[in-house]
């Protein structure tokens, strides 16, 4: 029951001053520009695997399970790679409708890359064997629950993990370059007319899964740019701010506070809270396109007043 002079919450309104409005617009523009610039920087780069791999805390296993080819076994498997590359050659022949000369050139390029791959894997055989044994020891140690309670062993395991990563990363990077070179070489066999008509065909990856790190690498740059643009122009500000805030919340959760080795999350936490504030105040209604959209909506579909509803 309302007392005399009270206003129902559903019909209450608030006003803000000029300086507060300017601060909200500045906050919206600043965060929008940050999101958009981050999206542009991430285009065409591989960043998700490093982020997921550094996750700490109770959700770390979930984050790390999203890494494509986390241990590199798919790329270290010469037979699986050869099968995938051969399928790519067949797909690219069909995609561009190669003539006999182009088909022969594609086969020659494939054979050259396969020789390079096998020679490189043979050259690095001892390092790869050492790495595989280290991964097997890691998995065995993780199955030992007693180790998880000993801080000294956790520190030891972290050091071994760093050494293992340092050992395998240059090898995987060289293999990744072979994949990229084959992709470029086979696509380069297409004529300008074939390129224009059919577009580039990507080589893909072995064992890709929905929402793995490779998929996220392609999605997040456009997500960041879309959120940034919406905030900059003040269009669909509330959903954009909520989605951006939830994304930053996932970043914060990946570095669970208090977990040994967790990175500081204060910058992400502050920006996340600021985004939720922008969503709460409907920041796009101030010097943003949401104000125009709202005006058009109310003009085209005016709300019925309580008196009108009663007369009806």
PDB file of C-alpha atoms in Angstrom:
ATOM      1  CA  UNK A   1       0.000   0.000   0.000  1.00  0.00           C
ATOM      2  CA  UNK A   2       1.364   3.440  -0.954  1.00  0.00           C
ATOM      3  CA  UNK A   3       1.445   6.321   1.509  1.00  0.00           C
ATOM      4  CA  UNK A   4       0.294   9.778   0.499  1.00  0.00           C
ATOM      5  CA  UNK A   5       2.762  11.392  -1.888  1.00  0.00           C
ATOM      6  CA  UNK A   6       4.572   8.124  -2.818  1.00  0.00           C
ATOM      7  CA  UNK A   7       5.117   7.136  -6.448  1.00  0.00           C
ATOM      8  CA  UNK A   8       4.935   3.544  -7.687  1.00  0.00           C
ATOM      9  CA  UNK A   9       8.414   2.253  -8.590  1.00  0.00           C
ATOM     10  CA  UNK A  10       7.216   1.217 -12.062  1.00  0.00           C
ATOM     11  CA  UNK A  11       6.337   4.824 -12.895  1.00  0.00           C
ATOM     12  CA  UNK A  12       9.224   6.584 -11.116  1.00  0.00           C
ATOM     13  CA  UNK A  13      11.742   8.621 -13.093  1.00  0.00           C
ATOM     14  CA  UNK A  14      15.106  10.114 -12.249  1.00  0.00           C
ATOM     15  CA  UNK A  15      17.100  12.954 -13.739  1.00  0.00           C
ATOM     16  CA  UNK A  16      20.842  13.487 -13.888  1.00  0.00           C
ATOM     17  CA  UNK A  17      22.857  16.633 -14.246  1.00  0.00           C
ATOM     18  CA  UNK A  18      24.834  17.788 -17.257  1.00  0.00           C
ATOM     19  CA  UNK A  19      28.203  16.742 -15.815  1.00  0.00           C
ATOM     20  CA  UNK A  20      26.891  13.284 -14.920  1.00  0.00           C
ATOM     21  CA  UNK A  21      25.532  12.885 -18.468  1.00  0.00           C
ATOM     22  CA  UNK A  22      28.904  13.897 -19.909  1.00  0.00           C
ATOM     23  CA  UNK A  23      30.668  11.390 -17.634  1.00  0.00           C
ATOM     24  CA  UNK A  24      28.359   8.569 -18.764  1.00  0.00           C
ATOM     25  CA  UNK A  25      28.905   9.413 -22.439  1.00  0.00           C
ATOM     26  CA  UNK A  26      32.682   9.610 -21.907  1.00  0.00           C
ATOM     27  CA  UNK A  27      32.657   6.246 -20.132  1.00  0.00           C
ATOM     28  CA  UNK A  28      30.621   4.682 -22.925  1.00  0.00           C
ATOM     29  CA  UNK A  29      32.914   6.070 -25.620  1.00  0.00           C
ATOM     30  CA  UNK A  30      36.085   5.087 -23.775  1.00  0.00           C
ATOM     31  CA  UNK A  31      35.032   1.489 -23.245  1.00  0.00           C
ATOM     32  CA  UNK A  32      33.632   1.306 -26.777  1.00  0.00           C
ATOM     33  CA  UNK A  33      36.901   2.475 -28.308  1.00  0.00           C
ATOM     34  CA  UNK A  34      38.828   0.015 -26.145  1.00  0.00           C
ATOM     35  CA  UNK A  35      36.661  -2.931 -27.233  1.00  0.00           C
ATOM     36  CA  UNK A  36      36.804  -1.926 -30.903  1.00  0.00           C
ATOM     37  CA  UNK A  37      40.595  -1.462 -30.929  1.00  0.00           C
ATOM     38  CA  UNK A  38      41.073  -4.813 -29.170  1.00  0.00           C
ATOM     39  CA  UNK A  39      38.948  -6.514 -31.826  1.00  0.00           C
ATOM     40  CA  UNK A  40      40.971  -4.957 -34.650  1.00  0.00           C
ATOM     41  CA  UNK A  41      44.252  -6.040 -33.042  1.00  0.00           C
ATOM     42  CA  UNK A  42      43.029  -9.628 -32.660  1.00  0.00           C
ATOM     43  CA  UNK A  43      41.959 -10.071 -36.296  1.00  0.00           C
ATOM     44  CA  UNK A  44      43.869 -12.932 -37.904  1.00  0.00           C
ATOM     45  CA  UNK A  45      45.848 -13.761 -34.756  1.00  0.00           C
ATOM     46  CA  UNK A  46      45.903 -16.804 -32.478  1.00  0.00           C
ATOM     47  CA  UNK A  47      45.415 -15.577 -28.926  1.00  0.00           C
ATOM     48  CA  UNK A  48      42.795 -17.802 -27.320  1.00  0.00           C
ATOM     49  CA  UNK A  49      44.990 -20.854 -26.672  1.00  0.00           C
ATOM     50  CA  UNK A  50      47.398 -18.803 -24.557  1.00  0.00           C
ATOM     51  CA  UNK A  51      44.543 -17.273 -22.584  1.00  0.00           C
ATOM     52  CA  UNK A  52      42.837 -20.610 -21.975  1.00  0.00           C
ATOM     53  CA  UNK A  53      46.096 -22.348 -21.153  1.00  0.00           C
ATOM     54  CA  UNK A  54      46.939 -19.834 -18.415  1.00  0.00           C
ATOM     55  CA  UNK A  55      43.602 -20.318 -16.623  1.00  0.00           C
ATOM     56  CA  UNK A  56      43.815 -20.801 -12.846  1.00  0.00           C
ATOM     57  CA  UNK A  57      41.293 -21.944 -10.288  1.00  0.00           C
ATOM     58  CA  UNK A  58      38.319 -24.332 -10.207  1.00  0.00           C
ATOM     59  CA  UNK A  59      37.310 -23.629 -13.800  1.00  0.00           C
ATOM     60  CA  UNK A  60      40.815 -24.103 -15.239  1.00  0.00           C
ATOM     61  CA  UNK A  61      40.158 -27.678 -16.475  1.00  0.00           C
ATOM     62  CA  UNK A  62      37.105 -26.456 -18.406  1.00  0.00           C
ATOM     63  CA  UNK A  63      39.015 -23.587 -20.002  1.00  0.00           C
ATOM     64  CA  UNK A  64      41.984 -25.773 -20.900  1.00  0.00           C
ATOM     65  CA  UNK A  65      39.737 -28.435 -22.420  1.00  0.00           C
ATOM     66  CA  UNK A  66      38.678 -25.834 -25.006  1.00  0.00           C
ATOM     67  CA  UNK A  67      42.202 -25.530 -26.438  1.00  0.00           C
ATOM     68  CA  UNK A  68      42.497 -27.022 -29.906  1.00  0.00           C
ATOM     69  CA  UNK A  69      45.263 -29.651 -30.032  1.00  0.00           C
ATOM     70  CA  UNK A  70      46.422 -28.636 -26.568  1.00  0.00           C
ATOM     71  CA  UNK A  71      49.319 -31.088 -26.429  1.00  0.00           C
ATOM     72  CA  UNK A  72      50.121 -30.840 -30.144  1.00  0.00           C
ATOM     73  CA  UNK A  73      49.586 -34.534 -30.819  1.00  0.00           C
ATOM     74  CA  UNK A  74      47.461 -33.867 -33.925  1.00  0.00           C
ATOM     75  CA  UNK A  75      50.189 -31.773 -35.511  1.00  0.00           C
ATOM     76  CA  UNK A  76      52.912 -34.216 -34.486  1.00  0.00           C
ATOM     77  CA  UNK A  77      51.081 -37.091 -36.196  1.00  0.00           C
ATOM     78  CA  UNK A  78      52.566 -37.298 -39.689  1.00  0.00           C
ATOM     79  CA  UNK A  79      50.024 -39.821 -40.983  1.00  0.00           C
ATOM     80  CA  UNK A  80      47.005 -37.815 -39.792  1.00  0.00           C
ATOM     81  CA  UNK A  81      48.517 -34.654 -41.244  1.00  0.00           C
ATOM     82  CA  UNK A  82      49.211 -36.353 -44.580  1.00  0.00           C
ATOM     83  CA  UNK A  83      45.593 -37.554 -44.771  1.00  0.00           C
ATOM     84  CA  UNK A  84      44.251 -34.079 -43.991  1.00  0.00           C
ATOM     85  CA  UNK A  85      46.568 -32.412 -46.488  1.00  0.00           C
ATOM     86  CA  UNK A  86      45.561 -34.861 -49.197  1.00  0.00           C
ATOM     87  CA  UNK A  87      41.891 -34.152 -48.487  1.00  0.00           C
ATOM     88  CA  UNK A  88      42.645 -30.450 -48.741  1.00  0.00           C
ATOM     89  CA  UNK A  89      44.292 -30.945 -52.120  1.00  0.00           C
ATOM     90  CA  UNK A  90      41.214 -32.810 -53.361  1.00  0.00           C
ATOM     91  CA  UNK A  91      38.904 -30.151 -51.969  1.00  0.00           C
ATOM     92  CA  UNK A  92      40.857 -27.311 -53.517  1.00  0.00           C
ATOM     93  CA  UNK A  93      40.931 -29.037 -56.908  1.00  0.00           C
ATOM     94  CA  UNK A  94      37.143 -29.329 -56.787  1.00  0.00           C
ATOM     95  CA  UNK A  95      36.684 -25.854 -55.312  1.00  0.00           C
ATOM     96  CA  UNK A  96      38.549 -23.996 -58.043  1.00  0.00           C
ATOM     97  CA  UNK A  97      37.847 -26.545 -60.828  1.00  0.00           C
ATOM     98  CA  UNK A  98      41.566 -26.918 -61.533  1.00  0.00           C
ATOM     99  CA  UNK A  99      42.656 -28.042 -64.967  1.00  0.00           C
ATOM    100  CA  UNK A 100      45.144 -30.891 -65.431  1.00  0.00           C
ATOM    101  CA  UNK A 101      48.152 -28.624 -65.173  1.00  0.00           C
ATOM    102  CA  UNK A 102      46.945 -27.096 -61.919  1.00  0.00           C
ATOM    103  CA  UNK A 103      46.118 -30.524 -60.518  1.00  0.00           C
ATOM    104  CA  UNK A 104      49.627 -31.745 -61.272  1.00  0.00           C
ATOM    105  CA  UNK A 105      51.130 -28.647 -59.652  1.00  0.00           C
ATOM    106  CA  UNK A 106      48.936 -29.155 -56.565  1.00  0.00           C
ATOM    107  CA  UNK A 107      50.077 -32.773 -56.252  1.00  0.00           C
ATOM    108  CA  UNK A 108      53.723 -31.740 -56.604  1.00  0.00           C
ATOM    109  CA  UNK A 109      53.365 -29.035 -53.945  1.00  0.00           C
ATOM    110  CA  UNK A 110      51.672 -31.485 -51.577  1.00  0.00           C
ATOM    111  CA  UNK A 111      54.435 -34.062 -51.985  1.00  0.00           C
ATOM    112  CA  UNK A 112      57.121 -31.412 -51.348  1.00  0.00           C
ATOM    113  CA  UNK A 113      55.437 -30.254 -48.145  1.00  0.00           C
ATOM    114  CA  UNK A 114      54.986 -33.822 -46.932  1.00  0.00           C
ATOM    115  CA  UNK A 115      58.691 -34.506 -47.455  1.00  0.00           C
ATOM    116  CA  UNK A 116      59.527 -31.346 -45.506  1.00  0.00           C
ATOM    117  CA  UNK A 117      57.195 -32.360 -42.685  1.00  0.00           C
ATOM    118  CA  UNK A 118      58.539 -35.885 -42.347  1.00  0.00           C
ATOM    119  CA  UNK A 119      62.144 -34.678 -42.529  1.00  0.00           C
ATOM    120  CA  UNK A 120      61.497 -32.095 -39.832  1.00  0.00           C
ATOM    121  CA  UNK A 121      59.754 -34.596 -37.544  1.00  0.00           C
ATOM    122  CA  UNK A 122      62.685 -37.000 -37.983  1.00  0.00           C
ATOM    123  CA  UNK A 123      65.143 -34.204 -37.191  1.00  0.00           C
ATOM    124  CA  UNK A 124      63.264 -33.323 -34.001  1.00  0.00           C
ATOM    125  CA  UNK A 125      62.519 -36.938 -33.080  1.00  0.00           C
ATOM    126  CA  UNK A 126      64.527 -36.970 -29.834  1.00  0.00           C
ATOM    127  CA  UNK A 127      62.953 -33.719 -28.612  1.00  0.00           C
ATOM    128  CA  UNK A 128      59.473 -34.989 -29.493  1.00  0.00           C
ATOM    129  CA  UNK A 129      60.076 -38.270 -27.630  1.00  0.00           C
ATOM    130  CA  UNK A 130      61.251 -36.316 -24.594  1.00  0.00           C
ATOM    131  CA  UNK A 131      58.168 -34.116 -24.810  1.00  0.00           C
ATOM    132  CA  UNK A 132      55.726 -37.048 -25.097  1.00  0.00           C
ATOM    133  CA  UNK A 133      57.251 -38.720 -22.043  1.00  0.00           C
ATOM    134  CA  UNK A 134      56.948 -35.462 -20.134  1.00  0.00           C
ATOM    135  CA  UNK A 135      53.254 -35.194 -21.030  1.00  0.00           C
ATOM    136  CA  UNK A 136      52.699 -38.767 -19.876  1.00  0.00           C
ATOM    137  CA  UNK A 137      54.356 -37.964 -16.529  1.00  0.00           C
ATOM    138  CA  UNK A 138      52.201 -34.850 -16.216  1.00  0.00           C
ATOM    139  CA  UNK A 139      49.024 -36.840 -16.728  1.00  0.00           C
ATOM    140  CA  UNK A 140      50.160 -39.466 -14.217  1.00  0.00           C
ATOM    141  CA  UNK A 141      50.957 -36.765 -11.641  1.00  0.00           C
ATOM    142  CA  UNK A 142      47.540 -35.177 -12.105  1.00  0.00           C
ATOM    143  CA  UNK A 143      45.925 -38.514 -11.327  1.00  0.00           C
ATOM    144  CA  UNK A 144      47.742 -38.521  -7.979  1.00  0.00           C
ATOM    145  CA  UNK A 145      45.421 -36.586  -5.627  1.00  0.00           C
ATOM    146  CA  UNK A 146      48.114 -36.364  -2.931  1.00  0.00           C
ATOM    147  CA  UNK A 147      50.276 -34.099  -5.098  1.00  0.00           C
ATOM    148  CA  UNK A 148      47.571 -31.447  -5.341  1.00  0.00           C
ATOM    149  CA  UNK A 149      47.836 -30.733  -1.603  1.00  0.00           C
ATOM    150  CA  UNK A 150      51.587 -30.121  -1.593  1.00  0.00           C
ATOM    151  CA  UNK A 151      52.618 -26.581  -2.512  1.00  0.00           C
ATOM    152  CA  UNK A 152      56.222 -27.633  -3.170  1.00  0.00           C
ATOM    153  CA  UNK A 153      55.105 -30.220  -5.726  1.00  0.00           C
ATOM    154  CA  UNK A 154      52.748 -27.736  -7.384  1.00  0.00           C
ATOM    155  CA  UNK A 155      55.659 -25.359  -7.841  1.00  0.00           C
ATOM    156  CA  UNK A 156      57.782 -28.200  -9.213  1.00  0.00           C
ATOM    157  CA  UNK A 157      55.039 -29.204 -11.666  1.00  0.00           C
ATOM    158  CA  UNK A 158      54.636 -25.585 -12.788  1.00  0.00           C
ATOM    159  CA  UNK A 159      58.360 -25.383 -13.551  1.00  0.00           C
ATOM    160  CA  UNK A 160      58.242 -28.649 -15.514  1.00  0.00           C
ATOM    161  CA  UNK A 161      55.195 -27.388 -17.436  1.00  0.00           C
ATOM    162  CA  UNK A 162      57.109 -24.253 -18.419  1.00  0.00           C
ATOM    163  CA  UNK A 163      60.095 -26.306 -19.588  1.00  0.00           C
ATOM    164  CA  UNK A 164      57.837 -28.648 -21.554  1.00  0.00           C
ATOM    165  CA  UNK A 165      56.144 -25.700 -23.259  1.00  0.00           C
ATOM    166  CA  UNK A 166      59.497 -24.139 -24.068  1.00  0.00           C
ATOM    167  CA  UNK A 167      60.596 -27.412 -25.655  1.00  0.00           C
ATOM    168  CA  UNK A 168      57.570 -28.024 -27.882  1.00  0.00           C
ATOM    169  CA  UNK A 169      56.426 -24.533 -28.878  1.00  0.00           C
ATOM    170  CA  UNK A 170      59.192 -23.897 -31.468  1.00  0.00           C
ATOM    171  CA  UNK A 171      58.508 -27.307 -33.011  1.00  0.00           C
ATOM    172  CA  UNK A 172      54.759 -26.712 -33.248  1.00  0.00           C
ATOM    173  CA  UNK A 173      55.368 -23.207 -34.619  1.00  0.00           C
ATOM    174  CA  UNK A 174      57.491 -24.649 -37.446  1.00  0.00           C
ATOM    175  CA  UNK A 175      54.801 -27.242 -38.208  1.00  0.00           C
ATOM    176  CA  UNK A 176      52.160 -24.502 -38.213  1.00  0.00           C
ATOM    177  CA  UNK A 177      54.260 -22.648 -40.797  1.00  0.00           C
ATOM    178  CA  UNK A 178      54.293 -25.740 -43.021  1.00  0.00           C
ATOM    179  CA  UNK A 179      50.491 -25.860 -42.826  1.00  0.00           C
ATOM    180  CA  UNK A 180      50.266 -22.173 -43.662  1.00  0.00           C
ATOM    181  CA  UNK A 181      52.698 -22.485 -46.565  1.00  0.00           C
ATOM    182  CA  UNK A 182      50.760 -25.393 -48.092  1.00  0.00           C
ATOM    183  CA  UNK A 183      47.540 -23.410 -47.723  1.00  0.00           C
ATOM    184  CA  UNK A 184      49.093 -20.412 -49.489  1.00  0.00           C
ATOM    185  CA  UNK A 185      50.829 -22.448 -52.200  1.00  0.00           C
ATOM    186  CA  UNK A 186      47.735 -24.421 -53.236  1.00  0.00           C
ATOM    187  CA  UNK A 187      45.492 -21.356 -53.209  1.00  0.00           C
ATOM    188  CA  UNK A 188      48.119 -19.490 -55.242  1.00  0.00           C
ATOM    189  CA  UNK A 189      47.671 -22.004 -58.070  1.00  0.00           C
ATOM    190  CA  UNK A 190      44.220 -20.547 -58.792  1.00  0.00           C
ATOM    191  CA  UNK A 191      43.933 -17.940 -61.502  1.00  0.00           C
ATOM    192  CA  UNK A 192      42.607 -14.457 -60.758  1.00  0.00           C
ATOM    193  CA  UNK A 193      39.321 -15.422 -62.386  1.00  0.00           C
ATOM    194  CA  UNK A 194      39.036 -18.545 -60.208  1.00  0.00           C
ATOM    195  CA  UNK A 195      39.784 -16.486 -57.103  1.00  0.00           C
ATOM    196  CA  UNK A 196      37.097 -13.956 -57.931  1.00  0.00           C
ATOM    197  CA  UNK A 197      34.531 -16.611 -58.771  1.00  0.00           C
ATOM    198  CA  UNK A 198      35.063 -19.050 -55.920  1.00  0.00           C
ATOM    199  CA  UNK A 199      36.988 -17.258 -53.154  1.00  0.00           C
ATOM    200  CA  UNK A 200      39.828 -18.569 -51.033  1.00  0.00           C
ATOM    201  CA  UNK A 201      39.578 -22.049 -49.483  1.00  0.00           C
ATOM    202  CA  UNK A 202      41.102 -22.463 -46.000  1.00  0.00           C
ATOM    203  CA  UNK A 203      43.023 -25.614 -45.109  1.00  0.00           C
ATOM    204  CA  UNK A 204      41.316 -26.014 -41.721  1.00  0.00           C
ATOM    205  CA  UNK A 205      42.638 -27.953 -38.754  1.00  0.00           C
ATOM    206  CA  UNK A 206      42.681 -31.575 -37.633  1.00  0.00           C
ATOM    207  CA  UNK A 207      40.052 -32.348 -35.025  1.00  0.00           C
ATOM    208  CA  UNK A 208      38.446 -28.904 -34.759  1.00  0.00           C
ATOM    209  CA  UNK A 209      35.466 -28.762 -32.392  1.00  0.00           C
ATOM    210  CA  UNK A 210      32.630 -26.269 -31.895  1.00  0.00           C
ATOM    211  CA  UNK A 211      33.707 -23.460 -29.556  1.00  0.00           C
ATOM    212  CA  UNK A 212      37.317 -24.590 -29.320  1.00  0.00           C
ATOM    213  CA  UNK A 213      40.172 -22.074 -29.316  1.00  0.00           C
ATOM    214  CA  UNK A 214      40.360 -21.958 -33.115  1.00  0.00           C
ATOM    215  CA  UNK A 215      36.664 -21.091 -33.378  1.00  0.00           C
ATOM    216  CA  UNK A 216      36.992 -18.473 -30.637  1.00  0.00           C
ATOM    217  CA  UNK A 217      39.978 -16.907 -32.428  1.00  0.00           C
ATOM    218  CA  UNK A 218      37.696 -16.241 -35.380  1.00  0.00           C
ATOM    219  CA  UNK A 219      34.686 -15.119 -33.326  1.00  0.00           C
ATOM    220  CA  UNK A 220      36.045 -12.835 -30.602  1.00  0.00           C
ATOM    221  CA  UNK A 221      37.560 -10.096 -32.836  1.00  0.00           C
ATOM    222  CA  UNK A 222      34.192  -9.476 -34.486  1.00  0.00           C
ATOM    223  CA  UNK A 223      32.410  -9.732 -31.133  1.00  0.00           C
ATOM    224  CA  UNK A 224      34.735  -7.115 -29.639  1.00  0.00           C
ATOM    225  CA  UNK A 225      34.318  -4.801 -32.625  1.00  0.00           C
ATOM    226  CA  UNK A 226      30.519  -5.180 -32.601  1.00  0.00           C
ATOM    227  CA  UNK A 227      30.294  -4.397 -28.873  1.00  0.00           C
ATOM    228  CA  UNK A 228      32.667  -1.464 -29.345  1.00  0.00           C
ATOM    229  CA  UNK A 229      30.710   0.014 -32.246  1.00  0.00           C
ATOM    230  CA  UNK A 230      27.404  -0.342 -30.401  1.00  0.00           C
ATOM    231  CA  UNK A 231      28.836   1.503 -27.399  1.00  0.00           C
ATOM    232  CA  UNK A 232      30.465   4.211 -29.504  1.00  0.00           C
ATOM    233  CA  UNK A 233      27.271   5.131 -31.365  1.00  0.00           C
ATOM    234  CA  UNK A 234      24.984   4.288 -28.452  1.00  0.00           C
ATOM    235  CA  UNK A 235      22.941   1.713 -30.344  1.00  0.00           C
ATOM    236  CA  UNK A 236      21.594  -1.399 -28.563  1.00  0.00           C
ATOM    237  CA  UNK A 237      23.757  -0.182 -25.692  1.00  0.00           C
ATOM    238  CA  UNK A 238      22.102  -2.214 -22.963  1.00  0.00           C
ATOM    239  CA  UNK A 239      22.513  -5.691 -24.580  1.00  0.00           C
ATOM    240  CA  UNK A 240      25.978  -4.767 -25.892  1.00  0.00           C
ATOM    241  CA  UNK A 241      27.113  -3.671 -22.426  1.00  0.00           C
ATOM    242  CA  UNK A 242      25.672  -6.778 -20.790  1.00  0.00           C
ATOM    243  CA  UNK A 243      27.358  -9.096 -23.307  1.00  0.00           C
ATOM    244  CA  UNK A 244      30.651  -7.229 -22.954  1.00  0.00           C
ATOM    245  CA  UNK A 245      30.392  -7.426 -19.165  1.00  0.00           C
ATOM    246  CA  UNK A 246      29.690 -11.154 -19.239  1.00  0.00           C
ATOM    247  CA  UNK A 247      32.674 -11.669 -21.533  1.00  0.00           C
ATOM    248  CA  UNK A 248      34.931  -9.831 -19.081  1.00  0.00           C
ATOM    249  CA  UNK A 249      33.399 -11.859 -16.248  1.00  0.00           C
ATOM    250  CA  UNK A 250      34.583 -15.012 -18.034  1.00  0.00           C
ATOM    251  CA  UNK A 251      38.071 -13.492 -18.178  1.00  0.00           C
ATOM    252  CA  UNK A 252      37.960 -12.778 -14.440  1.00  0.00           C
ATOM    253  CA  UNK A 253      36.769 -16.296 -13.644  1.00  0.00           C
ATOM    254  CA  UNK A 254      39.669 -17.756 -15.623  1.00  0.00           C
ATOM    255  CA  UNK A 255      42.065 -16.210 -13.060  1.00  0.00           C
ATOM    256  CA  UNK A 256      40.227 -17.175  -9.887  1.00  0.00           C
ATOM    257  CA  UNK A 257      41.254 -14.794  -7.087  1.00  0.00           C
ATOM    258  CA  UNK A 258      43.423 -16.407  -4.442  1.00  0.00           C
ATOM    259  CA  UNK A 259      44.548 -19.275  -6.643  1.00  0.00           C
ATOM    260  CA  UNK A 260      48.358 -19.696  -6.679  1.00  0.00           C
ATOM    261  CA  UNK A 261      49.771 -18.155  -9.843  1.00  0.00           C
ATOM    262  CA  UNK A 262      46.552 -16.331 -10.778  1.00  0.00           C
ATOM    263  CA  UNK A 263      47.109 -13.059 -12.631  1.00  0.00           C
ATOM    264  CA  UNK A 264      45.561  -9.816 -11.314  1.00  0.00           C
ATOM    265  CA  UNK A 265      42.071  -9.211 -12.719  1.00  0.00           C
ATOM    266  CA  UNK A 266      41.439  -5.691 -11.411  1.00  0.00           C
ATOM    267  CA  UNK A 267      41.451  -3.942 -14.840  1.00  0.00           C
ATOM    268  CA  UNK A 268      38.965  -6.465 -16.239  1.00  0.00           C
ATOM    269  CA  UNK A 269      36.831  -6.336 -13.090  1.00  0.00           C
ATOM    270  CA  UNK A 270      36.621  -2.534 -13.159  1.00  0.00           C
ATOM    271  CA  UNK A 271      35.681  -2.441 -16.850  1.00  0.00           C
ATOM    272  CA  UNK A 272      33.133  -5.224 -16.303  1.00  0.00           C
ATOM    273  CA  UNK A 273      31.437  -3.259 -13.510  1.00  0.00           C
ATOM    274  CA  UNK A 274      31.491  -0.115 -15.650  1.00  0.00           C
ATOM    275  CA  UNK A 275      29.743  -1.988 -18.458  1.00  0.00           C
ATOM    276  CA  UNK A 276      27.028  -3.191 -16.103  1.00  0.00           C
ATOM    277  CA  UNK A 277      26.571   0.421 -14.946  1.00  0.00           C
ATOM    278  CA  UNK A 278      26.163   1.539 -18.575  1.00  0.00           C
ATOM    279  CA  UNK A 279      23.562  -1.177 -19.067  1.00  0.00           C
ATOM    280  CA  UNK A 280      21.719  -0.230 -15.879  1.00  0.00           C
ATOM    281  CA  UNK A 281      21.436   3.481 -16.722  1.00  0.00           C
ATOM    282  CA  UNK A 282      20.603   2.902 -20.394  1.00  0.00           C
ATOM    283  CA  UNK A 283      23.635   4.934 -21.494  1.00  0.00           C
ATOM    284  CA  UNK A 284      22.602   4.907 -25.156  1.00  0.00           C
ATOM    285  CA  UNK A 285      19.708   7.214 -24.313  1.00  0.00           C
ATOM    286  CA  UNK A 286      22.247  10.009 -23.693  1.00  0.00           C
ATOM    287  CA  UNK A 287      23.784  11.323 -26.935  1.00  0.00           C
ATOM    288  CA  UNK A 288      23.265   7.933 -28.566  1.00  0.00           C
ATOM    289  CA  UNK A 289      21.169   6.331 -31.261  1.00  0.00           C
ATOM    290  CA  UNK A 290      19.113   4.470 -28.667  1.00  0.00           C
ATOM    291  CA  UNK A 291      17.378   7.796 -27.965  1.00  0.00           C
ATOM    292  CA  UNK A 292      16.262   8.025 -31.607  1.00  0.00           C
ATOM    293  CA  UNK A 293      15.240   4.358 -31.725  1.00  0.00           C
ATOM    294  CA  UNK A 294      13.241   4.792 -28.529  1.00  0.00           C
ATOM    295  CA  UNK A 295      11.512   7.892 -29.918  1.00  0.00           C
ATOM    296  CA  UNK A 296      10.601   6.117 -33.151  1.00  0.00           C
ATOM    297  CA  UNK A 297       9.297   3.102 -31.238  1.00  0.00           C
ATOM    298  CA  UNK A 298       7.115   5.214 -28.958  1.00  0.00           C
ATOM    299  CA  UNK A 299       5.825   7.199 -31.938  1.00  0.00           C
ATOM    300  CA  UNK A 300       4.913   4.100 -33.954  1.00  0.00           C
ATOM    301  CA  UNK A 301       3.660   2.031 -31.010  1.00  0.00           C
ATOM    302  CA  UNK A 302       2.507   4.480 -28.313  1.00  0.00           C
ATOM    303  CA  UNK A 303       1.818   3.043 -24.894  1.00  0.00           C
ATOM    304  CA  UNK A 304      -1.801   2.957 -23.794  1.00  0.00           C
ATOM    305  CA  UNK A 305      -2.539   4.957 -20.660  1.00  0.00           C
ATOM    306  CA  UNK A 306      -4.362   3.375 -17.731  1.00  0.00           C
ATOM    307  CA  UNK A 307      -7.408   5.610 -18.396  1.00  0.00           C
ATOM    308  CA  UNK A 308      -7.486   4.516 -22.052  1.00  0.00           C
ATOM    309  CA  UNK A 309      -7.327   0.876 -21.015  1.00  0.00           C
ATOM    310  CA  UNK A 310     -10.252   1.394 -18.617  1.00  0.00           C
ATOM    311  CA  UNK A 311     -12.367   3.128 -21.290  1.00  0.00           C
ATOM    312  CA  UNK A 312     -11.612   0.251 -23.607  1.00  0.00           C
TER     313      UNK A 312
END
